[in-house]
Coordinates of C-alpha atoms and ligand atoms in Angstrom, one line a residue:
Chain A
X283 CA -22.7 -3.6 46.7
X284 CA -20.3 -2.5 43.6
X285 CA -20.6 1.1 44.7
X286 CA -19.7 0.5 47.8
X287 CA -16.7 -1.8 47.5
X288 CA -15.8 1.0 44.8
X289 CA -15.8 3.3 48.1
X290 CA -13.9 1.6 49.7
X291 CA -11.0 1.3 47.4
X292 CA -11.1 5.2 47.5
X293 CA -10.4 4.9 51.3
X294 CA -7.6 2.5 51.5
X295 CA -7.1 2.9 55.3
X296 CA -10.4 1.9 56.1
X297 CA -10.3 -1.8 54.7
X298 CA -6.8 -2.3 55.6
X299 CA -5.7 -3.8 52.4
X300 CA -3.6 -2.3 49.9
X301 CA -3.8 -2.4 46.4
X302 CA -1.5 -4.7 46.1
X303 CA -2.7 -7.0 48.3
X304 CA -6.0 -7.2 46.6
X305 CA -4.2 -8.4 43.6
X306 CA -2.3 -11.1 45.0
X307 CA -5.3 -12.3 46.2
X308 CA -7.3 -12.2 43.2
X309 CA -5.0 -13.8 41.3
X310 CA -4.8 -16.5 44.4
X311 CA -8.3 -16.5 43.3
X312 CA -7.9 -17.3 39.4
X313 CA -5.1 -20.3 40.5
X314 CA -8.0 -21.8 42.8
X315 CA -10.2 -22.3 40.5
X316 CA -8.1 -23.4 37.8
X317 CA -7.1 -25.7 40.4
X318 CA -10.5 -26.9 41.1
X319 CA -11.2 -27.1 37.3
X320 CA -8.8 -29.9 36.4
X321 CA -9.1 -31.7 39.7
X322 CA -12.7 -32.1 38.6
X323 CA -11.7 -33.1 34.7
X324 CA -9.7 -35.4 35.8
X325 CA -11.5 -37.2 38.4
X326 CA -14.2 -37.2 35.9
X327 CA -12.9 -38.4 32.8
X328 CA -12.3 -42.1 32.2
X329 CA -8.5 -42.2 31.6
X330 CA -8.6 -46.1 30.1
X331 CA -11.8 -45.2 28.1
X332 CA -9.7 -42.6 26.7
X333 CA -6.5 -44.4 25.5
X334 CA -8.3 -46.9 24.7
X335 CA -10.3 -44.8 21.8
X336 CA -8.2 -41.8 21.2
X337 CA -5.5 -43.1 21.4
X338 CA -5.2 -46.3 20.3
X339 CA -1.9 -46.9 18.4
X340 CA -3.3 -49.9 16.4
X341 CA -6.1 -48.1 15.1
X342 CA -3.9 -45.2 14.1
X343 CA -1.4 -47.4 12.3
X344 CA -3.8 -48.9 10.2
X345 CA -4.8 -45.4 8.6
X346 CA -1.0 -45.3 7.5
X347 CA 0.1 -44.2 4.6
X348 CA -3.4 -43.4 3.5
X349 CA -3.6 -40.2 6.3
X350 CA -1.1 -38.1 4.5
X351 CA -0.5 -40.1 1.2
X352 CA -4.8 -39.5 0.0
X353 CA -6.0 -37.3 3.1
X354 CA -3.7 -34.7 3.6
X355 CA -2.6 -34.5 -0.2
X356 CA -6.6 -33.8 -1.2
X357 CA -7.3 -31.6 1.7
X358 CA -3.9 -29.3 0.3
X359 CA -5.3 -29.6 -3.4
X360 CA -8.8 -28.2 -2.3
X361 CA -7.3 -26.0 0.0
X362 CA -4.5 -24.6 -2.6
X363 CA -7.1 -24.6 -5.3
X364 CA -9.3 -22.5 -3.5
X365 CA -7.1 -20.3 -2.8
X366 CA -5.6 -19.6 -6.1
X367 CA -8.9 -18.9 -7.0
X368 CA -9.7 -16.7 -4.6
X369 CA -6.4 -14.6 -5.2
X370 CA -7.6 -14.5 -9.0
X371 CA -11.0 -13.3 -8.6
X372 CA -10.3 -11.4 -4.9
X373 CA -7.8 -8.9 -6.4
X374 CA -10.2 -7.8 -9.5
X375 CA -12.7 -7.2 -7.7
X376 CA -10.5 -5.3 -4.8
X377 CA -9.8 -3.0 -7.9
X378 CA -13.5 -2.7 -8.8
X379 CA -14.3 -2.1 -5.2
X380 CA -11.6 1.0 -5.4
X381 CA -12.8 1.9 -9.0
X382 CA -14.2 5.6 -9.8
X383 CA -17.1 3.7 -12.0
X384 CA -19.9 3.1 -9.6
X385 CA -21.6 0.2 -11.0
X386 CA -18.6 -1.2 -10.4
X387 CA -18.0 -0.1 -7.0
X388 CA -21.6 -1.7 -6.5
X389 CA -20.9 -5.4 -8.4
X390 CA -17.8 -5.9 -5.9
X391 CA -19.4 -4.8 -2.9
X392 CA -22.9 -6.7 -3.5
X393 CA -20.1 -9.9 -3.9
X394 CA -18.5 -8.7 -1.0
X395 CA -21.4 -8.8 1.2
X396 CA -22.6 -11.9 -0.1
X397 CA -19.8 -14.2 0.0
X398 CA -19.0 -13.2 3.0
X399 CA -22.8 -12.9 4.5
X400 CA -23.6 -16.4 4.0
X401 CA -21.7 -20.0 5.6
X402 CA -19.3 -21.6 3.2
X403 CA -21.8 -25.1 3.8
X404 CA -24.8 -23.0 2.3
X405 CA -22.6 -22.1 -1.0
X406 CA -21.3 -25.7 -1.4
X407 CA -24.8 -26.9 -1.4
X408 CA -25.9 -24.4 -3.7
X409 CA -23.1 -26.0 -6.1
X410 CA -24.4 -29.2 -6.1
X411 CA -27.4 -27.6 -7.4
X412 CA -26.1 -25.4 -10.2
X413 CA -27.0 -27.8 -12.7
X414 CA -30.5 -27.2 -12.0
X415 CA -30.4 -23.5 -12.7
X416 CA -28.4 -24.5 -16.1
X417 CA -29.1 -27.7 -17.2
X418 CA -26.2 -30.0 -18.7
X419 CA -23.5 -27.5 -17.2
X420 CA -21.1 -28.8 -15.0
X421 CA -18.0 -27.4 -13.4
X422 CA -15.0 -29.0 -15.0
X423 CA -13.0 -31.1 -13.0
X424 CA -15.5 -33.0 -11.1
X425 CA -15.5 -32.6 -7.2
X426 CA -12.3 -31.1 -7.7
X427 CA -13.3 -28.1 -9.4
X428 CA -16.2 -28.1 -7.4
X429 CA -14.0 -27.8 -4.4
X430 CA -12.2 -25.4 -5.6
X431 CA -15.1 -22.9 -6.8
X432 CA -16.9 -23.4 -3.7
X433 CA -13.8 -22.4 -1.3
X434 CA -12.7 -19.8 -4.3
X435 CA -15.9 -18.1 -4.2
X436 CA -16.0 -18.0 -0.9
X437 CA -11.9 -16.6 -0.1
X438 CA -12.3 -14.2 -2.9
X439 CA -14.6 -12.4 -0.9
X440 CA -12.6 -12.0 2.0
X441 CA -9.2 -11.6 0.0
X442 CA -11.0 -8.9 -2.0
X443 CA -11.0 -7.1 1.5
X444 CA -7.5 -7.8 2.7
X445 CA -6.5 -6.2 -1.4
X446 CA -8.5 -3.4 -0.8
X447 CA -7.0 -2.6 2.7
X448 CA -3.2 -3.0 1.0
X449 CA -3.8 -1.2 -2.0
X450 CA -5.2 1.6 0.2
X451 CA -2.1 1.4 2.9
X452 CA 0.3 2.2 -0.3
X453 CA 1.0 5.8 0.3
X454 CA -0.9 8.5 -2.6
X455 CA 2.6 9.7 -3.1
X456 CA 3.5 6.6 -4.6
X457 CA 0.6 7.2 -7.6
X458 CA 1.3 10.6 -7.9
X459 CA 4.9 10.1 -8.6
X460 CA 4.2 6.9 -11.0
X461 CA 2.0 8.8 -13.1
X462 CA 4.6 12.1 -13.1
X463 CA 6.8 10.0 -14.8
X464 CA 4.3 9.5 -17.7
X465 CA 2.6 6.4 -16.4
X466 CA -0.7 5.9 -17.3
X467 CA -3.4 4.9 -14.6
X468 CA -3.3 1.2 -15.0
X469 CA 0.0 0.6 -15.8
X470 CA 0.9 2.2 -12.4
X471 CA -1.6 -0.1 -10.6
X472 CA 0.7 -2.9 -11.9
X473 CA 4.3 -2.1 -11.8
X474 CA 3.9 -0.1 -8.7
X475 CA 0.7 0.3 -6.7
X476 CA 0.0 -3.8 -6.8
X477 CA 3.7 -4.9 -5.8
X478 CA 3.4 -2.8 -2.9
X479 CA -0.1 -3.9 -1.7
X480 CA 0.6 -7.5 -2.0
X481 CA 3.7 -7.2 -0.2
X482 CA 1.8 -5.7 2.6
X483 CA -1.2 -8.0 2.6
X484 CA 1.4 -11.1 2.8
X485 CA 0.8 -11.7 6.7
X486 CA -3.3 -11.5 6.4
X487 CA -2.8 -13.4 3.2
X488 CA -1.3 -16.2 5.2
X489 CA -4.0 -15.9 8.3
X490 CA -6.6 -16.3 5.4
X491 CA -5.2 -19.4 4.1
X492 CA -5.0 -21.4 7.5
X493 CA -8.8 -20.5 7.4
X494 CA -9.1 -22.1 4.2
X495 CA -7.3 -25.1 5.2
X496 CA -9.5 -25.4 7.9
X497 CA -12.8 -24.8 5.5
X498 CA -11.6 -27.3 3.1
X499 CA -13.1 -29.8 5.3
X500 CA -16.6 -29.1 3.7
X501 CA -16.2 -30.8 0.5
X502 CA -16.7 -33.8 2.5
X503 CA -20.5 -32.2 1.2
X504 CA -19.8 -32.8 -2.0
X505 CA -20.1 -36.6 -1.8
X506 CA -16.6 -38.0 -2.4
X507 CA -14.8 -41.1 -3.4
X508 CA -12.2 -42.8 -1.7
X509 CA -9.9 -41.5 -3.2
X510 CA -11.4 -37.8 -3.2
X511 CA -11.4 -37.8 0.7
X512 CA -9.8 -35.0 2.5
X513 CA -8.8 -35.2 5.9
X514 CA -11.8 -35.0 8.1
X515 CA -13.9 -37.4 5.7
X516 CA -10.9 -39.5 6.1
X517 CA -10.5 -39.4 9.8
X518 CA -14.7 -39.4 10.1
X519 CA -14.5 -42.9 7.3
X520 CA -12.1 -44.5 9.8
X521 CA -13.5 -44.1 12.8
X522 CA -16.9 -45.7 12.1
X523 CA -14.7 -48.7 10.6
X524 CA -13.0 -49.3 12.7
X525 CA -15.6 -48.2 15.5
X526 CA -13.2 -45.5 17.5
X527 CA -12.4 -41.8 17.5
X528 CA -8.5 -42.5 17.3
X529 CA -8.9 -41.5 13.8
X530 CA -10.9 -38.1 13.9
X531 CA -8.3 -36.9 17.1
X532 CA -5.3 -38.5 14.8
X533 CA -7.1 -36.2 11.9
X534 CA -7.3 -33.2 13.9
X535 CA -3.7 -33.1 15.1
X536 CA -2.6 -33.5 11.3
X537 CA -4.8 -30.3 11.1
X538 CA -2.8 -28.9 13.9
X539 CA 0.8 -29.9 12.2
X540 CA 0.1 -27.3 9.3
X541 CA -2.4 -24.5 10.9
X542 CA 0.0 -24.1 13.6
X543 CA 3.5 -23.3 11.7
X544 CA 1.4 -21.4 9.3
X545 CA -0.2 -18.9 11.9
X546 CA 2.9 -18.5 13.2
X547 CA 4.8 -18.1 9.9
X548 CA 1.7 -15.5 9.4
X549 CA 2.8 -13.5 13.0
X550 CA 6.5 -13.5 12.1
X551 CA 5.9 -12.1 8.7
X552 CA 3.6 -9.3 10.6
X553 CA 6.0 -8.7 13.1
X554 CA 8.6 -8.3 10.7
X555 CA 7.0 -5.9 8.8
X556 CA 5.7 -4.0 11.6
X557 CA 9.4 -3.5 12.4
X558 CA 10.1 -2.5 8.8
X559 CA 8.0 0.5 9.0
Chain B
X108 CA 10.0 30.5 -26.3
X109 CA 8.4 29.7 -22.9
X110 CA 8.4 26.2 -21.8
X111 CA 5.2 27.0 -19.6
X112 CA 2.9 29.6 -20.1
X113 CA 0.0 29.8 -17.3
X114 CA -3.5 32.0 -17.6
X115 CA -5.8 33.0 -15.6
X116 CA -5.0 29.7 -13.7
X117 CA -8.0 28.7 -10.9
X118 CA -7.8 25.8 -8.8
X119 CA -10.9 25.1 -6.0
X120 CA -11.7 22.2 -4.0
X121 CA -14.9 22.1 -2.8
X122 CA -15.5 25.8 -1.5
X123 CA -11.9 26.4 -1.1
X124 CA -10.3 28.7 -3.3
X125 CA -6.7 27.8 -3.6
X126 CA -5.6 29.7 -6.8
X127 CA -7.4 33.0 -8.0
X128 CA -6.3 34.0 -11.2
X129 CA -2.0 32.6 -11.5
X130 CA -0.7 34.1 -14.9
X131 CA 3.1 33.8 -15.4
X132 CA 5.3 32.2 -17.8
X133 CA 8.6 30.1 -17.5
X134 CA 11.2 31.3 -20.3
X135 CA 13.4 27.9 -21.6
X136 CA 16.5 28.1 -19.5
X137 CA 15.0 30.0 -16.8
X138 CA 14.9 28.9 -12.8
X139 CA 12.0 30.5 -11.3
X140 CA 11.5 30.1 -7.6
X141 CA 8.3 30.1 -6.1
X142 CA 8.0 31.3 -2.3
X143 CA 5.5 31.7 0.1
X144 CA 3.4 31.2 2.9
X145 CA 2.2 27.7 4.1
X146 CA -1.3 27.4 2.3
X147 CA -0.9 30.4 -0.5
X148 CA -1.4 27.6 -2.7
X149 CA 2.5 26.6 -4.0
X150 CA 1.8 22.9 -4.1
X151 CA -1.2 23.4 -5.9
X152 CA 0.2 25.5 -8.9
X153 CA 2.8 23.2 -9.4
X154 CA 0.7 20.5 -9.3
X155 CA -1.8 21.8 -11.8
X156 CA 1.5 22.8 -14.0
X157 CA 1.7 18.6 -14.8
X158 CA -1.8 18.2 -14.1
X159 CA -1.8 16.1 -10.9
X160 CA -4.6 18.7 -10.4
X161 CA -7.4 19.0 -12.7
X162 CA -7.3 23.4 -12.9
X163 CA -11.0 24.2 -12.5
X164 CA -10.6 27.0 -15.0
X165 CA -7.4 28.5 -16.9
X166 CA -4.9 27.3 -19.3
X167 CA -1.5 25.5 -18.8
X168 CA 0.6 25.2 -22.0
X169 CA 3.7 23.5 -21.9
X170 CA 6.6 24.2 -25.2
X171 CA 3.1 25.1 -27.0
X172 CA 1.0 22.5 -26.3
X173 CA -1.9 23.4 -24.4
X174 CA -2.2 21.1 -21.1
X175 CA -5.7 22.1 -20.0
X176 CA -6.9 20.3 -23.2
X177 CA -9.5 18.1 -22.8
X178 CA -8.2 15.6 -26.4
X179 CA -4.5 16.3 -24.8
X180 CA -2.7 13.1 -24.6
X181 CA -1.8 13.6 -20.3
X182 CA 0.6 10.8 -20.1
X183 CA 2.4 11.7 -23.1
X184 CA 2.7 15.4 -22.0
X185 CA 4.0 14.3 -18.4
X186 CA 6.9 12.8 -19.6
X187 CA 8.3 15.9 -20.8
X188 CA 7.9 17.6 -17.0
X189 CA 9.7 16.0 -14.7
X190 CA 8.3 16.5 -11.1
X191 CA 10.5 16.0 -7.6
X192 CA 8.3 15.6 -4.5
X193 CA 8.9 16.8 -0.9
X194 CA 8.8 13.1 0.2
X195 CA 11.3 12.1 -2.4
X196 CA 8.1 9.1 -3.3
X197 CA 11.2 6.5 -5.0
X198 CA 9.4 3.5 -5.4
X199 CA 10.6 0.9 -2.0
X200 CA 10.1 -2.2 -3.6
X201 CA 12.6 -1.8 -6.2
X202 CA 16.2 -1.0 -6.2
X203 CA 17.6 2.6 -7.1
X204 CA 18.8 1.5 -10.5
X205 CA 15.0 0.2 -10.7
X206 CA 13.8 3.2 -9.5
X207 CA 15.2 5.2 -12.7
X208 CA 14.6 2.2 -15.0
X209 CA 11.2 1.6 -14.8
X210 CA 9.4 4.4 -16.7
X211 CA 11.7 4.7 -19.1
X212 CA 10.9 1.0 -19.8
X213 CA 7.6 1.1 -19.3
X214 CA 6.8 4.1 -20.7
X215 CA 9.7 5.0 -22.9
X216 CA 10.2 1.9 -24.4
X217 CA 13.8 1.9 -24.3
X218 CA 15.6 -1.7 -24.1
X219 CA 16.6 -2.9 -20.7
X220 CA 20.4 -2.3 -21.5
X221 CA 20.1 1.2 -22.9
X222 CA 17.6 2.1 -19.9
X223 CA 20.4 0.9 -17.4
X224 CA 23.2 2.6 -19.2
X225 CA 20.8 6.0 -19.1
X226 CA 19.9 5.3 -15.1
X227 CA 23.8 4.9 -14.4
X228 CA 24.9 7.9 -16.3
X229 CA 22.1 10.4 -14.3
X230 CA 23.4 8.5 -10.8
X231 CA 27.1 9.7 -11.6
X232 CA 25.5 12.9 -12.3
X233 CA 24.1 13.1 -8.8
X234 CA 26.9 11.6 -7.3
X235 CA 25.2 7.7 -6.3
X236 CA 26.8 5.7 -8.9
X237 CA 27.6 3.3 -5.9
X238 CA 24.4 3.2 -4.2
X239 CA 22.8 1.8 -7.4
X240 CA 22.0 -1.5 -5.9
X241 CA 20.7 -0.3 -2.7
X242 CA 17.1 -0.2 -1.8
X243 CA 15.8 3.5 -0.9
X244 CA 15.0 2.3 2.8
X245 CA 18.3 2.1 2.8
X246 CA 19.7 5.4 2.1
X247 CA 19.5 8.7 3.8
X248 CA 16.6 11.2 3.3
X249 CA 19.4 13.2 0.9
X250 CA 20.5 10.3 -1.1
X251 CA 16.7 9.6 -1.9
X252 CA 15.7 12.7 -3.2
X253 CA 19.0 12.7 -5.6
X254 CA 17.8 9.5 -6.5
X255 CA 14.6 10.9 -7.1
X256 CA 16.1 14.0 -9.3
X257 CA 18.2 10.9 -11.2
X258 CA 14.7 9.5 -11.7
X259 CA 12.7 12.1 -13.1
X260 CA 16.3 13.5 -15.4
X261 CA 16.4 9.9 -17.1
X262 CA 13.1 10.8 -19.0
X263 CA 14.8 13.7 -20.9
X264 CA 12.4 16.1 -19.4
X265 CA 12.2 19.5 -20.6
X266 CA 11.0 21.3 -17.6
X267 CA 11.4 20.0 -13.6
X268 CA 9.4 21.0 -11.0
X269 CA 10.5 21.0 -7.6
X270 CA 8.0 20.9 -4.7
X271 CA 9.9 21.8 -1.9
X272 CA 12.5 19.1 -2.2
X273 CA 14.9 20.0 1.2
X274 CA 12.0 20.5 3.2
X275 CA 11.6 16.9 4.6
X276 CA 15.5 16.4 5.3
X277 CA 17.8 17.1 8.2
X278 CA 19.7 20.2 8.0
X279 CA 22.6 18.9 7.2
X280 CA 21.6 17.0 4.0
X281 CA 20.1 19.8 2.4
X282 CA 23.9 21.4 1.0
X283 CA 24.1 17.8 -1.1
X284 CA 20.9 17.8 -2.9
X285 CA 21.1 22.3 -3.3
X286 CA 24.1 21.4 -5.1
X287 CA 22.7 19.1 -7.8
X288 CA 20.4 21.6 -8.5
X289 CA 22.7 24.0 -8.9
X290 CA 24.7 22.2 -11.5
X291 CA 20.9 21.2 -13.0
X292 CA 20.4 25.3 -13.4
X293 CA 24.0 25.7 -14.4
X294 CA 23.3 22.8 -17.4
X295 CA 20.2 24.8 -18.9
X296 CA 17.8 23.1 -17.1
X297 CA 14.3 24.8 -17.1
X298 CA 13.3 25.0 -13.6
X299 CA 10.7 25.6 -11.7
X300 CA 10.9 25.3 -7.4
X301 CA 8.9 25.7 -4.8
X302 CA 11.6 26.2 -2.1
X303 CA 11.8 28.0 1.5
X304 CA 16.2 27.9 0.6
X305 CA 16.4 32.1 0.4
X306 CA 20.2 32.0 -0.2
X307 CA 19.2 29.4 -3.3
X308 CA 16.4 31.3 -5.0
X309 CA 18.6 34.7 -4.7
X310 CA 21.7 33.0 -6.1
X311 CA 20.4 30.0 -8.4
X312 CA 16.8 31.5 -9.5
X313 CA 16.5 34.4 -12.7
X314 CA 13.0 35.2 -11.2
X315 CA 11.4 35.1 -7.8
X316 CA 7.7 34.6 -7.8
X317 CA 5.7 35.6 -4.4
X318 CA 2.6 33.8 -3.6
X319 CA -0.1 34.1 -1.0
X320 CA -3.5 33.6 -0.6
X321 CA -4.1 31.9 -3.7
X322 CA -2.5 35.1 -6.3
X323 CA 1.0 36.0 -7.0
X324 CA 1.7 39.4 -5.0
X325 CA 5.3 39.7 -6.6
X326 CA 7.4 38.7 -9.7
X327 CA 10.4 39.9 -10.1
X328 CA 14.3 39.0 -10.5
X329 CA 15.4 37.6 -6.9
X330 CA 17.6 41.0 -6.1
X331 CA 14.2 42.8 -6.3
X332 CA 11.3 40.3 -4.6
X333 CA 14.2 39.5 -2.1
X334 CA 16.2 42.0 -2.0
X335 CA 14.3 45.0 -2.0
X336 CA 10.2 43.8 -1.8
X337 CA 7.7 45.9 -2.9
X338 CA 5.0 44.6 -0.9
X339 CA 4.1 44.9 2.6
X340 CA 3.0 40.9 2.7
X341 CA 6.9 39.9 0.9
X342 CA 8.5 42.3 3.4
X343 CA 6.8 40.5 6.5
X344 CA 7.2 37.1 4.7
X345 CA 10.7 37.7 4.4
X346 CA 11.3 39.1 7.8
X347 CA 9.7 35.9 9.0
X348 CA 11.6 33.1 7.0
X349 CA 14.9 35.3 7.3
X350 CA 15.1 35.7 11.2
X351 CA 13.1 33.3 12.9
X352 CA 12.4 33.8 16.4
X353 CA 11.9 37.4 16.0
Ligands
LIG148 N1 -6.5 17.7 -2.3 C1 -6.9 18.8 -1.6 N2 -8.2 18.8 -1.1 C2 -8.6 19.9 -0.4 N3 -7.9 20.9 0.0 C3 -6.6 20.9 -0.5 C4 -6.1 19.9 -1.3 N4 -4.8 20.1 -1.6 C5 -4.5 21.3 -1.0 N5 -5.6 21.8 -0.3 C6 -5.7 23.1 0.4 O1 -5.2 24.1 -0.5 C7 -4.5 25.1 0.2 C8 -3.2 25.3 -0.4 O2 -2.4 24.1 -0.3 P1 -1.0 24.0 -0.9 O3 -1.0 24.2 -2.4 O4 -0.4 22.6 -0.5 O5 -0.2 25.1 -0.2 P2 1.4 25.3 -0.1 O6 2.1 24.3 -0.9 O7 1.7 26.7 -0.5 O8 1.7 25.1 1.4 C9 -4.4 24.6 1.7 O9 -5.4 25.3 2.4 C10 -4.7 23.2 1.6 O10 -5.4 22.7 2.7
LIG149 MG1 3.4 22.7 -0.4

């Protein structure tokens, strides 16, 4: 069947269609069924039923000033946290996946793999447990700390990548000529090899942190107090009551007010750069 | 005395021979200009010269102190050789004044003010005094490898090494950054360049070293290795670089 249409594209006088013609049809096609698609959505869905618990003002007043005042504030201290974390521990361990000493090499790549291997839920859970492995330890500052180890942990991993990438886009010439001016190794990582790379790794940097912001909404694992809840907690508390959704879709478009400007804060910074080079 | 005295210099990489066997010696005060095929191995003797290149056999000595020793202190001998690259390598992120600051801070330990006053005085000498506050993205090809001579001069160096450093810019800038290292050479400054600039070496340089294939074919003053080569492989060097096209 696909053979033989294929033939007769080869032949265009035979069907009497030109190529051009078979696209305006096929995208004719793609319209239809769009069409068709949101006919039947809307027909379907219950538009009252909708407003009614989606979108019900009342309901979303009465999580005012709480939503941004606890919710979003928490969910921008574990996400912030984290990520400070994961800068701290992600660029060491970028350096000891680049380092000449293989044990090293080995440490930051079994990390690597790991962290990034397994679903942020699965480490979170294994905190919770760490005081079984060493009894009377626990991470300092509560479930904030917590939070922040968990998601740190987790973004070092991927950071450690991102590092490794920049420090590797920074030109050889750029070490060569550091250390012909007497530099030794590691004070050329610093004043000139590091600046360099982070500048470069600024746009992934960002993409990484609207993921975090997003992953923050785990700690809701870590059992939390009121006024511990993040934003999805938050919108989930709300919802059951006050027995309607308004609050987990008035939740996610908070979501939406910060991972949006940031991704495309993240795509400028790119596109600048690209432009730069 | 000689600044650099080289033995019995090798240099592999793998199975590649690069250098077989480089002896010469640069007297204090002297330009010596190194030319040569692409791939005799140029890049690679200078290189070695301030150790960007671990020799695989052979010794370096630079004003007496023997390079290619294993309990030399590296960093400390590098700041003695200044080294200009082919792709000028100025550092983006920072400003030109930066640029020249930074390793004498870093590594020299001089104060902020005096490195400053040191990184404006070597601009003047290459004629940038104004660009100081410019990033290099923002000067021409020229202008960054005058910063770059600036740069490697504010360490005091007793030797330079060039490595080709007109070969990456347009014709036209090449006569600016010849010129600074012509007044270098005229200064006293001990020099050693890897150039493909005939009418520099003959006029600027006290000796002309031939290279190819990995061993020096000819040494000699410029009059002689240019002038009037001994060699088959200078003669149809020569010929090659001095009428192209042919
Ligand atoms: N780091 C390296 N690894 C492997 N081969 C190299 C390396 N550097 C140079 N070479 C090889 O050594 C030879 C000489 O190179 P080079 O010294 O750059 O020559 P030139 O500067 O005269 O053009 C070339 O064949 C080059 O491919
Ligand atoms: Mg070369």
């Amino acid at each position: 069947m696909n053979s033989v249409s294929e033939q007769e594209a080869a032949l265009p006088a035979k069907g009497g269609l030109s190529p051009r013609k078979r696209q305006q049809i096929g995208r004719g096609a793609q319209y239809a069924v769009l069409v068709v698609v949101v006919v039947a959505l809307v027909a379907i869905a219950d538009w009252e039923q909708i407003r009614q618990n989606f979108l019900n003002g009342d309901v979303a007043a009465k999580g005012l000033p709480d939503l941004f005042t606890v919710a979003l504030k928490n969910t921008v201290i574990y996400t912030v946290c984290g990520y400070l974390l994961g800068f701290v521990l992600g660029l060491p361990l970028a350096l000891m996946r680049l380092s000449q000493v293989a044990p090293y090499r080995w440490i930051a790549t079994g990390y690597i793999e790991i962290f990034r291997g397994l679903p942020a839920l699965v480490i979170f859970l294994m905190i919770i447990n760490l005081p079984i492995a060493f009894p009377g330890f626990e991470v300092p500052g509560e479930v904030y700390g917590q939070a922040a180890l968990g998601l740190g942990l987790v973004s070092a991993a991927y950071m450690a990548e991102t590092f490794r990438a920049g420090l590797q886009a920074v030109p050889k010439g750029q070490m060569e000529a550091a250390r012909s001016l007497g530099m030794p190794h590691l004070r050329a990582m610093v004043s000139i090899i590091i600046p360099q790379a982070v500048r470069i790794v600024i746009p992934p940097l960002t993409n990484q942190l609207v993921l975090l912001f997003k992953d923050s909404s785990l700690v809701l694992f870590l059992g939390l107090t009121a006024g511990q809840v993040e934003l999805a907690k938050f919108g989930n508390d709300q919802a059951s009551t006050y027995a309607s959704p308004t609050p987990i879709f008035v939740a996610g478009v908070t979501y939406l007010l910060i991972t949006i400007p940031l991704g495309y804060v993240a795509r400028r910074l790119e596109a600048r750069q690209g432009a730069g080079r | 005395m000689s600044t650099v005295e080289i033995k019995d210099l090798h240099k592999s990489f793998g199975s590649l021979e690069v250098l077989k066997g480089i002896d010469f010696t640069v007297e204090t005060g002297q330009v010596v200009c190194v030319i040569g095929p692409s791939g005799s191995g140029k890049s690679t003797l200078l290189r070695c010269v301030n150790l960007l290149e671990q020799p695989t056999s052979g010794r370096v000595v630079v004003e007496g102190i023997e390079l290619t020793d294993p309990d030399v202190d590296i960093d400390a001998a590098r700041r003695r050789l200044g080294m200009v690259f082919q792709q000028f390598n100025l550092f983006p992120h920072l400003t030109v004044v930066r640029n020249i600051m930074i390793a004498q801070e870093r590594v020299l330990k001089r104060k902020r003010a005096e490195a400053e006053r040191i990184a404006r005085e070597n601009l003047e000498k290459v004629g940038l005094l104004e660009k100081a506050d410019a990033y290099p993205a923002q000067l021409s090809g020229g202008q960054q490898q005058r910063v770059a001579i600036a740069r490697a001069l504010a360490m005091n160096p007793t030797l330079m090494l060039f490595d080709e450093p007109t070969s990456a810019l347009d014709p036209e800038l090449v006569g600016d950054v010849l010129g600074v290292m012509r007044q270098l050479a005229e200064d006293g400054m001990t020099m050693l360049v890897v150039t493909h600039e005939m009418a520099f070496a003959r006029e600027v340089a006290d000796r002309v070293v031939f290279m190819d294939q990995g061993v020096i074919v000819e040494d000699g003053p410029p009059q002689q290795v240019i002038g009037d080569p001994q060699h088959e492989r200078t003669r149809e060097f020569l010929r090659r670089v001095l009428h192209p096209g042919d």
